[in-house]
Short mmCIF file of C-alpha atoms in Angstrom, two decimals:
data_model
loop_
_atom_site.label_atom_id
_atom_site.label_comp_id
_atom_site.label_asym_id
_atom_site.label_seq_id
_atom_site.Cartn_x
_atom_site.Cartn_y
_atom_site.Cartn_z
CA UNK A 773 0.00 0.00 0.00
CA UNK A 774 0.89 3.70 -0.20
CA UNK A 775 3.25 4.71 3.08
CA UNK A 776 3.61 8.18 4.52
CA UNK A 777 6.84 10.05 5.39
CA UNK A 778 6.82 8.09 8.54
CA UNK A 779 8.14 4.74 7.22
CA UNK A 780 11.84 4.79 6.94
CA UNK A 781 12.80 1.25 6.21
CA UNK A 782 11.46 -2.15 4.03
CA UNK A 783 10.03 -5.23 5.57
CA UNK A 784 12.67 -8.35 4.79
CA UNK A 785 11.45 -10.91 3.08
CA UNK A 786 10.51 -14.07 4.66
CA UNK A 787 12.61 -17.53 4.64
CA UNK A 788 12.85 -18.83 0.63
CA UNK A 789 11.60 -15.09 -0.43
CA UNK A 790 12.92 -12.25 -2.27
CA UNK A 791 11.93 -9.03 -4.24
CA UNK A 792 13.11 -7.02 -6.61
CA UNK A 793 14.20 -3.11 -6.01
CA UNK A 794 10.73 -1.01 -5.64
CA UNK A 795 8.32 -4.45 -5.09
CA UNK A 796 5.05 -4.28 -3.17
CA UNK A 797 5.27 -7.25 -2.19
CA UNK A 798 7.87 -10.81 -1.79
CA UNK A 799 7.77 -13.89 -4.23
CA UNK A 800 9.10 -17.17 -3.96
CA UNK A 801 12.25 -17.90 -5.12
CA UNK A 802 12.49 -19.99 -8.49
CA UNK A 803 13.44 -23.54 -6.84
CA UNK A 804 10.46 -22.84 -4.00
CA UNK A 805 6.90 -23.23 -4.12
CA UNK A 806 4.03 -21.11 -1.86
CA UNK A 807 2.48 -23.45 0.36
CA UNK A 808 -0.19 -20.84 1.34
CA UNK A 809 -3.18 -19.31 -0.80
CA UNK A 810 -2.49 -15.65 -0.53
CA UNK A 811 0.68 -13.44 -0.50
CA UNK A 812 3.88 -14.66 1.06
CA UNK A 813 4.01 -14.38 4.26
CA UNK A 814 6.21 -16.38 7.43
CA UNK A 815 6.80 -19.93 6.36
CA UNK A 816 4.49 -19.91 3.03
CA UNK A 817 7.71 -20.24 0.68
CA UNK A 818 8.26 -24.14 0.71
CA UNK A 819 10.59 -26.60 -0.45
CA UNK A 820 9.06 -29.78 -2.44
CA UNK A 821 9.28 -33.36 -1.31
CA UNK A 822 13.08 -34.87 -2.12
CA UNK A 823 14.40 -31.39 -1.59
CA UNK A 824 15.50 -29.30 1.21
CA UNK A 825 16.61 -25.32 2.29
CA UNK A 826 20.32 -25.19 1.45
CA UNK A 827 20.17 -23.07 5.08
CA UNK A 828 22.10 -19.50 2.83
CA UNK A 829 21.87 -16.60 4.66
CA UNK A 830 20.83 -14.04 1.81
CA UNK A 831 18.57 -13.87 -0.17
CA UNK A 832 20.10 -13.99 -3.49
CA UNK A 833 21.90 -17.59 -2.32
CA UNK A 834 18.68 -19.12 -1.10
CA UNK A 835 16.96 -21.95 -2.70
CA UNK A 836 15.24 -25.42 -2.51
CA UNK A 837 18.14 -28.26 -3.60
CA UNK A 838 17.53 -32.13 -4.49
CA UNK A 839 17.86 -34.14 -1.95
CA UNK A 840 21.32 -36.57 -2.32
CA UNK A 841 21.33 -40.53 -3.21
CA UNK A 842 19.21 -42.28 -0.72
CA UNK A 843 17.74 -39.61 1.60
CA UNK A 844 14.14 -37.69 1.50
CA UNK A 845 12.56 -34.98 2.84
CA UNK A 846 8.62 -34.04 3.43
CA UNK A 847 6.78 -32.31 0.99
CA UNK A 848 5.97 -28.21 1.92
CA UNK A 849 8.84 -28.26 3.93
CA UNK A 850 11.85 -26.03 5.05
CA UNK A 851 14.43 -28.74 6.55
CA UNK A 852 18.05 -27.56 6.18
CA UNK A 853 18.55 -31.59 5.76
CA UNK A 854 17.07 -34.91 4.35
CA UNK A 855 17.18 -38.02 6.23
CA UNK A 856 18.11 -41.39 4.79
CA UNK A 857 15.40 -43.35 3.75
CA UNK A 858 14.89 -47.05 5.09
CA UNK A 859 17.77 -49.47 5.05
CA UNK A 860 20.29 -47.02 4.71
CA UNK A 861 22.61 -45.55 7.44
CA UNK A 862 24.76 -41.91 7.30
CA UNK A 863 28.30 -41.08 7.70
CA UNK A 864 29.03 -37.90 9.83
CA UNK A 865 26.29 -35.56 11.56
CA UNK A 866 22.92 -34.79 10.05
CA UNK A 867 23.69 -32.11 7.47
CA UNK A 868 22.66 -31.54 3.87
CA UNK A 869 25.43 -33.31 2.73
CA UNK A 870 25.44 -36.49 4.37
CA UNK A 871 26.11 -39.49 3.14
CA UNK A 872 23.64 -41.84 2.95
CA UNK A 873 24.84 -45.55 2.39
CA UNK A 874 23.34 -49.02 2.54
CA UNK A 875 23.79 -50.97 5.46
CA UNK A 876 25.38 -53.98 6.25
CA UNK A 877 22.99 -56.70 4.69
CA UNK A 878 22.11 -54.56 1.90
CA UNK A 879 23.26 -53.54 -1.86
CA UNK A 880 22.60 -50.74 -4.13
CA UNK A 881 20.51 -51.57 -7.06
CA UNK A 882 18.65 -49.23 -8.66
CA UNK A 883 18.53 -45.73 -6.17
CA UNK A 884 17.13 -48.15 -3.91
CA UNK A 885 18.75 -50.49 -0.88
CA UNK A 886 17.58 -54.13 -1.69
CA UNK A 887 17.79 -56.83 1.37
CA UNK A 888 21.00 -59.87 0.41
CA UNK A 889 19.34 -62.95 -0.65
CA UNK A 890 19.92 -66.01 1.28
CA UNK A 891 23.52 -67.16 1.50
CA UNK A 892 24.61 -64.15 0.78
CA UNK A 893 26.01 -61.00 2.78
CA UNK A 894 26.88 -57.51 3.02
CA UNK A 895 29.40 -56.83 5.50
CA UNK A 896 30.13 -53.18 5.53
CA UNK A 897 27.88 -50.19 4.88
CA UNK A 898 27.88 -49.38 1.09
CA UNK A 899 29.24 -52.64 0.09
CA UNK A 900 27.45 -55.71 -2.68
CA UNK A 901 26.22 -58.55 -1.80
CA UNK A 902 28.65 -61.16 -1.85
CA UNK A 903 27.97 -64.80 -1.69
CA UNK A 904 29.14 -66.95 1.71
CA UNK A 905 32.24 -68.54 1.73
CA UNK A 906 32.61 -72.23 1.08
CA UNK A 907 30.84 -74.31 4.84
CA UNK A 908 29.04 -71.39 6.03
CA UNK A 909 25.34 -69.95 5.99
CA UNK A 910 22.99 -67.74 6.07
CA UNK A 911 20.56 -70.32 7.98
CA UNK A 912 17.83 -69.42 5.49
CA UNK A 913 17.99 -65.62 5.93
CA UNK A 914 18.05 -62.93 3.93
CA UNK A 915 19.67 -58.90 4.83
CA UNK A 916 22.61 -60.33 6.65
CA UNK A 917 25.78 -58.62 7.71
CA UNK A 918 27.63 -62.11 7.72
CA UNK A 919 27.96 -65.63 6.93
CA UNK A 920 27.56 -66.82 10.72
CA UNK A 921 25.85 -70.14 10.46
CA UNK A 922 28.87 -73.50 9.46
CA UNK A 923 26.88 -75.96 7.38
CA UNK A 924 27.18 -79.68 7.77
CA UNK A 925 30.85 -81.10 7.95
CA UNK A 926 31.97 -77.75 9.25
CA UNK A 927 32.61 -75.83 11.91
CA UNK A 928 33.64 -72.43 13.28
CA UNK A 929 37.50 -71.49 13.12
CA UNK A 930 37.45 -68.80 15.81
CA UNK A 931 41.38 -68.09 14.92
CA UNK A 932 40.37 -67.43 11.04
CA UNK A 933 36.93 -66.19 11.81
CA UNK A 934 34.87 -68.36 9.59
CA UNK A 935 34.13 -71.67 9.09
CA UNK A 936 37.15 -74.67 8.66
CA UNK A 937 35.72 -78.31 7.45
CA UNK A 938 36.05 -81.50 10.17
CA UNK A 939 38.92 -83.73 9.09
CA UNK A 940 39.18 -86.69 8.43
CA UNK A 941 37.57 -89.12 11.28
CA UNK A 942 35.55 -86.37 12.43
CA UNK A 943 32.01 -85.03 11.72
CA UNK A 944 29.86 -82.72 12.75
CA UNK A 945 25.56 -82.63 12.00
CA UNK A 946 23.33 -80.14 10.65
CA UNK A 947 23.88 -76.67 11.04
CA UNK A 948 25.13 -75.03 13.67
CA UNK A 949 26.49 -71.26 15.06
CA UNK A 950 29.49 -69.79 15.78
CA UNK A 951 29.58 -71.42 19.54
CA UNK A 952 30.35 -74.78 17.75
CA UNK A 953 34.27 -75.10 17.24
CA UNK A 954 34.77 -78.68 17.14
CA UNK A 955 33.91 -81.62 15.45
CA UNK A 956 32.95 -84.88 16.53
CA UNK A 957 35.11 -88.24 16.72
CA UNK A 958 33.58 -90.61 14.07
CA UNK A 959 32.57 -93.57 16.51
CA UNK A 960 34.73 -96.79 15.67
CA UNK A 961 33.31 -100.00 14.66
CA UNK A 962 33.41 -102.79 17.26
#
C-alpha cells in the first residue's frame, strides 16, 4: 500500500523469499513453491518433497536443492537436511550433505537399498552382496551382515573367523552357530 513520510525502512522478506528493487510485495524464489493461498508471508515459501533449504543466509543464495542418493525430505517443507530413507545408514552428523549408504545386509541396485538374498552377505555399509564362503550360511535368511551359520561337515575357526571343514575321522551334523568349534570323533566300529 501507499506509506507516509513516517516509514523509513522495508520489511525483509521471509525464509525462501525475495523481491526485486521497488516491489510491493515478496515472491518465492524460483526452486520454492508457496504453500499458502495468498501473499507470502512467514513460512508460506516451501521446499518440495526430495528437496531441502540449502540453510544461505541471503537472499540472493537461497533456494530449494535435491535431496542426495538415498535420503528424503517431506513435501511443503523447510528442513536444512534430508534423512536417509529405510535401510540405509549416514556417515558424519545430520547435514545436507550427508552421506547416505546401505547398510550392512544390503546392496545398491537401482537408487534403492535391496535386502542380500539367502547365503549371501553384506558386510560393511555401502558394500554388494557377496555370496558366503565355502561351509558357512545364512541359515535361510536374507539382509545379513555375515555368513555366521557352518553348514554340515563344518565348523567355526574362531582363529580365522569363519568356518574350517572337520577332518578326516571327524564329523559334525546339521547346522550349527558360531559357539560350535569342534567336530565330533567318528565312533569306531566294534
Amino acid at each position: 500500500g501507499i506509506t507516509g513520510t513516517d516509514v523509513t525502512t522495508c520489511s525483509t522478506c521471509p525464509t525462501l523469499s525475495t523481491s526485486s528493487a521497488g516491489a510491493s510485495e515478496c515472491k518465492c524464489v524460483t526452486s520454492a513453491k508457496n504453500a499458502g493461498t495468498n501473499a507470502v508471508d512467514n513460512d508460506t515459501c516451501v521446499c518440495a518433497q526430495n528437496k531441502y533449504y540449502n540453510g544461505e543466509t541471503t537472499h540472493d543464495a537461497w533456494a530449494c536443492v535435491d535431496c542426495p542418493a538415498l535420503s528424503a525430505s517431506p513435501d511443503d517443507n523447510q528442513v536444512t537436511a534430508c534423512q536417509c530413507v529405510e535401510n540405509t545408514t549416514k556417515e558424519g552428523q545430520n547435514s545436507p550433505t550427508n552421506t547416505c549408504q546401505c547398510k550392512g545386509g544390503y546392496e545398491l541396485s537401482n537408487n534403492t537399498c535391496v535386502a542380500c538374498d539367502i547365503d549371501e552377505y553384506s558386510a560393511q555399509n555401502g558394500a554388494a552382496c557377496t555370496p558366503c564362503e565355502d561351509g558357512s550360511t545364512t541359515n535361510g535368511n536374507t539382509a545379513q551382515a555375515a555368513c555366521e551359520f557352518c553348514n554340515a561337515g563344518y565348523v567355526w575357526d574362531t582363529e580365522n573367523n569363519k568356518c574350517s571343514p572337520c577332518g578326516v575321522g571327524t564329523y559334525k551334523a546339521g547346522i550349527t552357530g558360531t559357539d560350535v568349534t569342534t567336530c565330533s570323533t567318528c565312533p569306531t566300529l566294534s
